[in-house]
XYZ file of C-alpha atoms in Angstrom:
653
model
C 29.763 -63.202 15.634
C 31.227 -65.528 13.210
C 31.777 -64.877 9.398
C 28.072 -67.077 8.383
C 25.594 -66.588 11.327
C 22.635 -64.396 10.539
C 21.078 -65.185 13.800
C 19.077 -61.043 15.486
C 20.533 -61.137 19.169
C 18.151 -58.123 20.914
C 19.572 -54.742 21.920
C 22.628 -54.910 25.043
C 20.729 -53.672 28.129
C 20.167 -51.025 29.812
C 22.708 -50.018 31.678
C 25.161 -50.220 28.399
C 25.006 -46.603 26.849
C 23.500 -47.373 23.642
C 19.799 -45.862 23.723
C 16.785 -48.955 24.899
C 14.277 -47.027 22.215
C 15.925 -47.619 19.206
C 14.597 -51.266 17.543
C 16.550 -54.913 18.290
C 19.501 -54.130 15.988
C 20.388 -56.525 12.687
C 23.831 -59.063 13.420
C 25.261 -58.568 9.579
C 27.167 -60.724 7.508
C 31.242 -59.538 7.142
C 31.257 -61.007 3.164
C 33.865 -61.644 1.599
C 35.146 -59.501 -2.146
C 33.813 -61.758 -5.434
C 36.511 -63.778 -6.235
C 39.705 -62.370 -9.146
C 42.174 -63.748 -10.582
C 45.508 -62.539 -9.225
C 46.142 -61.161 -12.897
C 43.070 -59.463 -12.073
C 43.959 -58.225 -9.021
C 47.675 -56.984 -10.673
C 45.840 -55.298 -13.238
C 43.507 -53.536 -10.704
C 45.810 -52.319 -9.002
C 48.159 -51.624 -11.825
C 45.829 -49.585 -13.053
C 44.740 -47.596 -9.533
C 48.166 -46.981 -8.910
C 49.634 -45.558 -12.423
C 45.803 -44.881 -13.845
C 44.454 -42.863 -11.766
C 42.460 -40.691 -14.446
C 41.380 -43.415 -17.142
C 43.032 -41.321 -19.861
C 42.008 -43.816 -21.925
C 37.782 -43.277 -21.172
C 37.842 -40.321 -23.623
C 38.402 -43.404 -25.645
C 35.496 -45.642 -25.673
C 32.917 -46.645 -26.987
C 33.957 -44.403 -30.234
C 31.929 -45.316 -33.827
C 36.173 -45.299 -36.141
C 38.733 -45.305 -35.411
C 39.517 -41.894 -37.645
C 37.805 -40.684 -34.160
C 40.185 -42.057 -31.525
C 42.889 -40.770 -34.119
C 41.468 -37.533 -34.246
C 40.845 -38.439 -30.438
C 44.496 -39.259 -29.332
C 46.585 -36.441 -32.004
C 44.355 -33.923 -29.175
C 45.477 -35.528 -26.507
C 49.110 -35.545 -27.306
C 48.955 -31.521 -29.166
C 46.241 -30.141 -26.884
C 46.352 -27.119 -29.115
C 44.217 -28.979 -31.396
C 41.200 -29.331 -28.748
C 40.709 -25.374 -28.400
C 42.005 -24.574 -31.646
C 39.098 -25.537 -34.012
C 37.275 -22.843 -31.702
C 39.767 -20.002 -31.642
C 39.027 -17.443 -32.296
C 39.926 -13.050 -32.564
C 38.725 -12.300 -28.696
C 40.547 -14.829 -27.227
C 43.901 -13.277 -29.861
C 43.119 -9.714 -28.971
C 43.429 -11.191 -25.086
C 46.474 -13.274 -25.466
C 47.858 -10.736 -27.576
C 47.644 -8.061 -25.066
C 49.273 -10.655 -22.414
C 51.370 -11.548 -24.518
C 53.584 -8.349 -25.352
C 52.760 -8.178 -21.154
C 54.459 -10.804 -20.399
C 57.432 -10.813 -22.671
C 58.618 -7.013 -20.964
C 59.173 -9.358 -17.830
C 60.072 -12.241 -19.839
C 62.887 -10.365 -21.180
C 65.010 -8.253 -18.210
C 64.227 -11.741 -15.448
C 65.792 -13.487 -19.014
C 68.891 -11.694 -18.799
C 69.031 -11.718 -14.921
C 67.615 -15.298 -14.473
C 70.656 -16.548 -17.121
C 73.458 -14.931 -14.755
C 72.264 -16.052 -11.825
C 73.098 -19.739 -13.156
C 76.335 -17.879 -14.175
C 75.762 -17.843 -18.036
C 76.291 -16.358 -20.792
C 73.155 -13.402 -20.446
C 72.163 -14.010 -24.210
C 71.133 -17.551 -22.988
C 68.218 -16.362 -20.950
C 67.224 -13.996 -23.980
C 67.500 -17.618 -26.418
C 65.395 -19.737 -23.213
C 63.173 -17.328 -22.946
C 62.773 -18.332 -27.100
C 62.110 -21.838 -28.073
C 60.701 -23.658 -25.184
C 57.674 -21.075 -24.706
C 56.716 -22.048 -28.440
C 57.493 -26.195 -27.642
C 54.934 -26.060 -24.563
C 52.527 -23.706 -26.862
C 52.330 -27.059 -28.424
C 52.118 -29.336 -26.245
C 50.720 -27.833 -22.934
C 47.848 -28.210 -21.227
C 47.777 -24.921 -18.880
C 45.987 -22.082 -20.630
C 48.065 -19.477 -18.173
C 51.751 -20.785 -17.681
C 54.226 -18.705 -18.840
C 56.915 -20.032 -19.052
C 60.647 -19.340 -19.024
C 63.618 -19.853 -16.869
C 63.159 -19.376 -13.089
C 65.149 -18.281 -10.312
C 64.970 -21.400 -8.727
C 66.291 -24.242 -11.112
C 68.857 -21.162 -12.209
C 71.129 -20.881 -8.832
C 70.556 -24.419 -7.879
C 72.026 -24.957 -11.686
C 74.892 -23.442 -11.707
C 75.394 -23.311 -7.722
C 75.891 -27.381 -8.111
C 77.984 -26.624 -11.287
C 80.389 -24.144 -10.446
C 80.977 -25.819 -7.317
C 83.157 -28.437 -9.674
C 84.543 -26.607 -12.281
C 84.981 -22.807 -12.846
C 82.268 -20.309 -15.374
C 84.932 -17.843 -15.071
C 88.438 -19.680 -16.038
C 86.483 -22.334 -18.967
C 82.840 -20.558 -19.882
C 83.122 -23.769 -22.750
C 82.858 -26.323 -20.494
C 80.502 -24.808 -18.338
C 78.092 -24.055 -20.829
C 78.296 -27.911 -21.910
C 77.307 -29.404 -19.206
C 75.002 -26.839 -18.340
C 72.960 -27.350 -21.674
C 73.423 -31.455 -21.242
C 72.399 -30.971 -17.227
C 69.355 -29.274 -19.176
C 69.112 -32.678 -22.078
C 68.632 -34.514 -18.920
C 66.755 -32.882 -17.301
C 63.958 -32.881 -20.007
C 64.577 -36.884 -20.234
C 63.865 -37.036 -17.027
C 60.875 -34.913 -16.546
C 59.082 -37.184 -20.125
C 60.135 -40.313 -19.097
C 58.019 -38.807 -16.086
C 55.342 -38.501 -17.648
C 55.509 -41.693 -19.984
C 56.181 -44.017 -17.491
C 52.946 -41.913 -15.478
C 55.561 -41.254 -11.925
C 54.293 -37.712 -11.809
C 54.386 -39.255 -8.000
C 58.299 -39.055 -7.710
C 57.953 -35.527 -6.636
C 54.629 -35.626 -4.534
C 57.903 -36.758 -2.208
C 58.842 -32.914 -1.812
C 55.769 -31.784 1.117
C 54.488 -28.067 0.081
C 56.256 -26.725 3.755
C 59.466 -28.184 2.374
C 59.148 -26.380 -0.451
C 57.789 -23.068 1.895
C 61.185 -23.716 4.291
C 63.630 -24.325 0.648
C 62.118 -21.880 -1.206
C 62.456 -19.288 1.631
C 66.106 -19.683 1.697
C 67.450 -19.836 -1.547
C 65.477 -16.422 -2.384
C 67.483 -15.451 1.026
C 71.194 -16.775 -0.820
C 70.002 -15.506 -4.214
C 69.281 -11.958 -2.728
C 73.124 -11.726 -1.049
C 74.736 -13.483 -3.794
C 73.197 -10.067 -6.193
C 75.408 -7.695 -3.636
C 78.192 -8.577 -5.120
C 76.161 -6.628 -8.197
C 73.729 -3.946 -6.000
C 77.649 -3.051 -4.598
C 80.173 -3.066 -7.776
C 82.397 -5.535 -5.922
C 84.265 -7.895 -8.372
C 85.957 -10.088 -6.509
C 82.840 -12.590 -5.017
C 83.241 -16.357 -3.572
C 81.539 -18.367 -5.396
C 80.383 -20.128 -2.788
C 76.355 -20.160 -2.036
C 75.885 -20.178 2.062
C 75.463 -17.039 3.718
C 78.248 -16.660 6.092
C 80.977 -17.423 2.845
C 78.787 -14.407 1.322
C 78.868 -12.023 3.944
C 82.051 -12.756 4.567
C 83.089 -12.100 1.649
C 81.300 -8.942 1.117
C 82.596 -7.441 3.966
C 85.812 -8.240 2.754
C 86.112 -6.848 -0.576
C 84.179 -2.778 1.219
C 87.287 -1.146 -1.066
C 86.131 -2.859 -4.502
C 81.904 -0.692 -3.219
C 81.245 1.613 -5.797
C 79.331 4.339 -4.577
C 78.280 5.418 -7.972
C 76.797 2.004 -8.343
C 75.245 1.501 -4.886
C 73.190 5.426 -5.245
C 71.956 3.056 -8.695
C 71.282 0.121 -7.491
C 69.075 0.413 -4.735
C 67.871 3.396 -6.040
C 65.853 0.638 -9.030
C 65.339 -1.542 -5.922
C 62.950 1.386 -4.467
C 61.186 2.063 -7.305
C 61.037 -2.317 -7.989
C 59.670 -2.322 -4.858
C 57.470 0.240 -4.750
C 55.917 -1.049 -7.898
C 55.440 -4.701 -6.861
C 54.283 -2.884 -3.031
C 51.330 -0.505 -5.486
C 50.674 -4.129 -7.368
C 49.610 -6.211 -4.207
C 47.942 -3.497 -3.249
C 45.769 -2.879 -5.370
C 45.754 -6.358 -8.336
C 43.973 -4.484 -11.162
C 47.528 -2.605 -11.064
C 48.866 -6.217 -12.192
C 50.369 -4.616 -14.891
C 52.911 -1.758 -11.987
C 55.550 -4.455 -11.355
C 55.329 -6.449 -14.272
C 56.305 -3.396 -16.857
C 58.321 -1.498 -14.145
C 61.334 -4.600 -14.854
C 61.534 -3.427 -18.520
C 61.557 -0.431 -17.667
C 63.753 -0.544 -15.125
C 65.940 -1.367 -18.535
C 65.592 0.722 -20.588
C 66.125 4.022 -17.719
C 69.590 2.795 -16.532
C 71.076 1.673 -20.150
C 69.602 5.365 -21.218
C 70.601 6.789 -17.817
C 74.717 5.442 -18.232
C 74.327 5.280 -21.341
C 74.278 9.807 -20.672
C 76.935 9.391 -17.545
C 79.319 6.846 -19.827
C 82.088 9.501 -19.185
C 81.751 9.877 -15.922
C 80.154 6.268 -14.319
C 83.661 4.016 -15.147
C 82.242 2.000 -11.882
C 79.390 0.945 -13.034
C 79.928 -2.937 -14.875
C 77.273 -3.507 -18.172
C 76.213 -6.431 -19.826
C 78.325 -5.637 -22.907
C 77.847 -6.495 -26.723
C 75.165 -9.647 -27.049
C 75.187 -11.195 -30.151
C 72.263 -11.019 -32.469
C 70.237 -13.845 -34.247
C 68.298 -16.408 -33.299
C 69.686 -19.674 -30.894
C 72.199 -21.583 -32.234
C 72.335 -25.085 -32.134
C 73.673 -26.719 -29.286
C 73.165 -30.267 -30.085
C 76.286 -30.778 -30.647
C 77.788 -29.454 -27.258
C 76.224 -32.446 -24.850
C 78.382 -35.063 -24.497
C 77.277 -38.464 -22.723
C 80.456 -39.904 -21.839
C 84.149 -38.169 -20.139
C 84.321 -37.169 -16.376
C 82.115 -34.374 -15.651
C 79.031 -36.964 -16.882
C 78.198 -37.643 -12.999
C 77.620 -34.370 -12.682
C 75.813 -33.395 -15.247
C 73.065 -35.683 -14.721
C 73.232 -34.757 -10.856
C 72.959 -31.715 -12.264
C 70.025 -32.523 -14.882
C 67.657 -34.548 -12.017
C 67.270 -31.773 -9.410
C 67.256 -29.451 -11.678
C 64.803 -31.240 -13.208
C 62.085 -31.812 -9.878
C 62.179 -28.703 -8.964
C 61.628 -27.310 -12.719
C 58.921 -29.643 -12.341
C 57.435 -29.057 -9.284
C 57.055 -25.130 -9.515
C 56.021 -25.178 -13.309
C 53.334 -27.855 -12.654
C 52.003 -25.970 -9.277
C 52.032 -22.512 -11.065
C 50.026 -24.004 -14.049
C 47.476 -25.915 -11.038
C 46.721 -22.488 -9.331
C 45.825 -21.157 -12.164
C 44.108 -23.548 -13.453
C 41.926 -23.672 -10.365
C 40.799 -20.546 -9.788
C 39.608 -20.279 -14.207
C 38.158 -23.991 -13.478
C 39.702 -25.973 -15.294
C 41.706 -29.609 -15.569
C 45.966 -29.659 -16.879
C 46.838 -33.078 -16.335
C 49.583 -33.593 -14.575
C 51.818 -36.518 -16.288
C 51.163 -33.990 -19.931
C 52.658 -31.814 -17.981
C 55.824 -33.545 -17.207
C 55.556 -34.435 -21.032
C 55.149 -30.761 -22.062
C 58.101 -29.206 -20.223
C 60.423 -31.494 -20.552
C 59.897 -32.444 -24.449
C 60.521 -28.240 -24.567
C 63.689 -28.867 -21.976
C 65.400 -31.528 -24.642
C 64.932 -28.913 -27.143
C 66.068 -26.496 -25.459
C 69.254 -28.036 -24.216
C 69.866 -28.815 -28.491
C 69.199 -24.857 -28.803
C 71.203 -22.888 -26.688
C 68.463 -22.722 -24.027
C 68.764 -24.196 -20.477
C 66.310 -26.041 -17.806
C 62.739 -23.927 -17.766
C 59.992 -24.597 -16.825
C 56.182 -22.149 -15.789
C 56.910 -19.013 -13.502
C 54.927 -18.296 -11.218
C 55.687 -14.209 -11.797
C 55.379 -14.548 -15.654
C 52.053 -17.140 -15.482
C 50.270 -14.871 -13.049
C 51.041 -12.196 -15.027
C 49.239 -13.562 -17.740
C 46.601 -14.875 -16.154
C 45.939 -11.270 -14.698
C 46.107 -9.412 -18.581
C 43.657 -11.376 -18.816
C 45.257 -13.975 -21.363
C 42.568 -16.992 -22.678
C 44.992 -20.024 -24.589
C 48.537 -20.839 -24.753
C 48.967 -18.230 -27.377
C 49.809 -15.869 -25.236
C 53.164 -18.188 -25.010
C 54.113 -17.570 -28.417
C 52.668 -13.869 -29.326
C 55.591 -13.700 -26.054
C 58.495 -15.286 -27.734
C 57.820 -13.673 -30.794
C 58.383 -10.344 -28.792
C 61.639 -12.472 -27.739
C 62.525 -13.310 -31.232
C 62.090 -9.270 -32.240
C 64.037 -8.369 -30.020
C 67.457 -11.534 -30.640
C 67.204 -10.307 -34.403
C 67.655 -6.175 -33.659
C 66.994 -4.990 -30.606
C 70.392 -6.592 -28.267
C 72.752 -3.410 -29.811
C 70.684 -2.127 -27.394
C 71.438 -3.973 -24.602
C 75.173 -2.918 -24.474
C 74.858 -0.700 -21.593
C 71.969 -2.525 -19.476
C 74.445 -2.442 -15.823
C 74.381 -4.975 -14.015
C 73.127 -3.762 -11.258
C 69.635 -3.165 -12.538
C 69.640 -6.951 -13.049
C 70.363 -7.644 -9.676
C 67.645 -5.366 -8.264
C 64.959 -7.235 -10.097
C 66.409 -10.928 -9.178
C 66.368 -9.355 -5.419
C 62.757 -7.947 -6.367
C 61.050 -11.244 -8.219
C 62.787 -14.169 -5.391
C 61.701 -11.703 -2.402
C 58.237 -13.577 -3.030
C 59.654 -16.822 -2.267
C 60.247 -15.693 1.396
C 56.447 -16.874 2.354
C 56.075 -16.311 6.448
C 52.620 -16.631 6.457
C 52.796 -19.851 5.322
C 55.789 -20.741 8.048
C 53.621 -19.849 10.893
C 50.280 -21.520 9.603
C 53.021 -24.391 9.349
C 54.007 -24.073 13.525
C 49.545 -23.012 14.318
C 49.027 -26.668 11.928
C 51.378 -28.701 12.195
C 54.530 -28.396 14.699
C 56.267 -31.732 12.760
C 55.880 -29.585 9.420
C 57.291 -26.482 10.418
C 60.077 -28.166 11.661
C 60.393 -29.932 8.259
C 60.530 -26.481 6.854
C 63.098 -25.332 9.619
C 65.392 -28.150 7.816
C 64.994 -27.772 5.090
C 65.285 -23.146 5.347
C 68.456 -23.163 7.627
C 69.731 -26.411 5.164
C 69.720 -24.273 2.790
C 71.289 -20.583 4.560
C 74.490 -22.479 6.239
C 74.952 -26.191 4.472
C 74.484 -25.389 0.269
C 71.408 -25.450 -1.479
C 71.730 -28.645 -2.779
C 72.379 -30.568 0.519
C 69.637 -28.380 1.408
C 66.805 -30.035 -1.468
C 68.885 -33.900 0.329
C 67.093 -32.622 3.619
C 63.888 -31.634 2.578
C 63.142 -34.528 0.538
C 64.698 -36.590 3.805
C 62.664 -34.586 5.768
C 59.568 -35.682 3.966
C 60.796 -39.419 3.768
C 61.031 -39.593 7.399
C 57.781 -38.709 7.930
C 56.310 -40.509 5.717
C 58.097 -42.872 7.318
C 56.520 -41.940 11.610
C 53.328 -42.006 9.794
C 53.837 -45.243 8.744
C 55.806 -47.205 11.297
C 54.015 -45.050 14.236
C 50.457 -44.851 13.020
C 47.084 -43.655 15.511
C 45.497 -45.887 17.912
C 42.649 -44.290 19.809
C 40.304 -45.614 22.311
C 36.582 -45.395 21.136
C 33.751 -44.799 22.896
C 29.094 -45.120 22.088
C 27.805 -41.351 22.069
C 24.737 -42.296 24.191
C 21.126 -42.318 22.165
C 22.822 -43.974 19.216
C 25.171 -46.790 17.425
C 28.289 -44.642 16.978
C 31.503 -45.419 18.002
C 33.847 -42.797 18.539
C 37.152 -41.681 19.917
C 37.086 -40.778 23.754
C 39.956 -37.844 23.723
C 38.079 -35.941 20.653
C 33.938 -37.062 21.737
C 34.361 -35.977 25.922
C 30.320 -37.171 25.678
C 31.253 -40.410 24.064
C 31.389 -43.823 27.165
C 33.597 -46.498 27.211
C 31.550 -50.215 27.329
C 31.743 -52.091 30.602
C 33.921 -55.098 30.457
C 35.155 -54.334 26.739
C 38.148 -51.751 25.039
C 37.066 -50.936 21.466
C 40.287 -49.890 20.224
C 41.097 -48.147 16.503
C 43.778 -48.005 13.944
C 44.580 -45.624 11.606
C 46.849 -47.975 9.191
C 47.685 -50.209 7.628
C 48.903 -52.989 8.625
C 52.369 -53.437 7.797
C 56.361 -55.283 8.845
C 57.806 -51.712 9.763
C 54.729 -51.163 11.914
C 53.213 -54.556 13.139
C 55.582 -54.905 16.011
C 54.989 -51.583 17.352
C 50.828 -51.715 16.943
C 51.177 -55.298 19.214
C 52.634 -53.226 21.613
C 50.524 -50.366 21.849
C 47.896 -52.424 21.843
C 48.671 -54.563 24.634
C 49.696 -51.249 26.615
C 46.569 -50.377 26.180
C 45.071 -52.874 27.389
C 46.767 -53.032 30.994
C 46.173 -49.431 31.602
C 42.289 -50.162 30.946
C 42.581 -52.898 33.738
C 44.700 -51.158 35.746
C 42.098 -47.555 35.359
C 39.549 -50.224 35.936
C 41.066 -51.739 39.636
C 41.652 -48.256 40.429
C 37.555 -47.518 40.300
C 36.754 -51.120 40.503
C 34.931 -51.278 36.897
C 33.705 -54.601 35.355
C 36.260 -56.843 34.310
C 37.691 -56.383 30.815
C 36.226 -59.298 29.047
C 37.264 -58.661 25.215
C 39.006 -56.005 23.284
C 37.716 -55.144 19.627
C 39.871 -53.930 16.581
C 37.922 -52.188 14.868
C 39.814 -52.633 11.623
C 38.442 -49.653 9.613
C 40.913 -47.439 8.337
C 43.445 -50.534 8.028
C 43.422 -50.030 4.083
C 45.189 -53.346 3.805
C 47.759 -55.754 5.967
C 50.828 -57.907 4.711
C 51.737 -61.349 5.922
C 53.591 -60.089 8.932
C 50.465 -57.907 10.071
C 48.043 -61.100 10.286
C 51.276 -62.714 11.809
C 50.687 -59.667 14.361
C 46.766 -61.126 15.177
C 47.083 -64.270 15.463
C 49.751 -63.753 18.081
C 48.237 -61.014 19.979
C 44.837 -63.289 19.731
C 46.775 -65.788 21.393
C 49.029 -63.802 24.397
C 45.021 -61.955 25.526
C 43.604 -65.761 25.152
C 46.562 -66.615 27.989
C 44.792 -63.919 30.056
C 41.290 -64.551 30.462
C 40.856 -62.381 26.994
C 39.086 -61.930 24.023
C 40.178 -60.738 20.601
C 37.191 -59.018 18.475
C 37.986 -57.133 15.130
C 35.087 -55.272 13.451
C 34.810 -54.422 9.376
C 38.400 -54.937 8.329
C 37.832 -53.982 4.158
C 37.217 -55.970 1.255
C 40.793 -56.748 0.572
C 42.267 -56.949 3.999
C 39.039 -60.066 4.951
C 40.185 -61.659 1.749
C 43.440 -62.018 3.353
C 42.907 -62.719 6.146
C 39.889 -65.338 4.763
C 42.970 -66.875 2.716
C 45.446 -67.497 5.837
C 42.329 -68.990 8.188
C 43.216 -66.538 10.696
C 39.729 -67.000 10.798
C 39.252 -70.120 12.048
C 41.309 -69.489 15.259
C 38.882 -66.876 16.484
C 36.363 -68.373 15.540
C 31.913 -68.025 15.004
C 32.221 -64.242 17.675
C 35.670 -63.819 16.657
C 34.669 -60.932 13.606
C 31.996 -58.066 12.718
C 30.938 -55.801 10.448
C 30.002 -52.912 12.573
C 31.085 -51.785 16.379
C 27.476 -52.040 17.530
C 26.846 -55.318 16.356
C 29.692 -56.775 18.325
C 29.295 -55.001 21.728
C 25.761 -56.038 21.248
C 25.699 -59.826 20.076
C 28.852 -60.249 22.958
C 27.279 -58.896 25.520
C 23.907 -60.700 24.883
C 25.269 -64.317 25.038
C 26.983 -63.011 27.929
C 23.747 -62.727 29.193
C 22.476 -65.998 27.930
C 25.472 -67.640 30.212
C 24.207 -69.600 32.944
């Protein structure tokens, strides 16, 4: 039916599978969308891309500029939203949760700093300043902020490939602070420019594989501490790490092994208890600090006999010293700092936002992704100037924070206050803390990143996602952590390109007794209409897939003709292309439709379009392609197309 037709035709005859008992089917016009200028279209498109959440909606219809100013302050600093209603009951809950996560954050901070090949004190510094800043800027009530294992591992592996942290510790520290600065700049820029979709290129499937591989590498690297090895490889691949373990057998210390595996067993048991009984979450939360305290006392008492156990040594007391003078923006290592900052920035941002949204969903509130990017970015920029390295929302800390009953971001302030007391008064107590316990804490923390259940689910649901997961996993294990991440991103992008360039095309049939047309493979009762081939395209038609779609449609036509010939069916006369799922089309797609129509016309076959969406219809109209399709070339639904074309065939003498 043409665009301007308003004819009502009778239902197609009883030999077709559409029900005869239904009333006559009306043929509707296919209308163009309202006319808009180019600037209006561009403004609408940019708004959909960058402002899907309409961040300015709260400012609309406000009575005065003062109200708008207050809303703007609340938007920038979420603490002013919930601050006026804060009360003593909320404070009690936040104090308990803050002190609970502090017991986890202190040993984890020291451990993760060593994982990044940084002095242990840097981990404590990073658990003080960033949480304070996040509590002012962040929109999550439960996110526990601090160093995390994956970002620490990636930073350590990327920087140590070029600079030795043992031979040139000052340069290494400068690189870590500079990388943290660029991570913060990158993260906050994504938030300000509303480019959060960039981190979506790390699909869940690739992250599952990446984190599992990184967790195994992290755990194997801790064999250095668990076995008491002094000379250990700095490489991050599984084969060199295992080779180094057995090559240095003469350095193994039995005292270290006994102490390390004893506390590792203790930590794993407490973790298992908390997983089995969530009400006992505090058991695993307090276990790391308890391990540090007990092991420190034990080593202190046996200090004259346990010479083979390596200890942390002296840690400086006092607040974070300024480090802005250690940032550098020129020189031969600048590219390395920028690259490390971007990679660790993406990873920490992905983890932080994912964790924040997870716990927000459990409590039925919303976390603003762009605000989170700015909050995490600004706290890393500030952290780089105050002797901190990359921080974000930690899953383990956030889980403890949530289970401990945190109500607001004040729990981060309480945690930072506990770290402050530790920095000012308790640092000498860590002198005899054995490195082997820190290794055990790291292993216990990262072992939860190996999500074999998620991998099995990927295998059952989507084999391509499972392949991406495995490629990312083995890339980390056998090549390197940064390259494993690159493989993960490349596979994610490849998957997108594959879906765009090779979209699904389906053959539709009519479900008897209805005017519904659906996939004949999905609905076995759906019947093909004699003389019609009804196809659906489930993708925009772009330059990337237009040639493929043309070839695939022609193949469908050839196969249909062969099927008809083999079964002595009615001659194929019309191909209907259901464009319901074609959300967009470009000039290459329009040219493909023109060429396809001409090729089918030469074979005495009619091409008909059904239900093109507004933007597609507008482009078809502007390109004048509708003129070549004629009056019976575009219909609102497949049912109307079948009914009208069948009626015209019946009317012919």
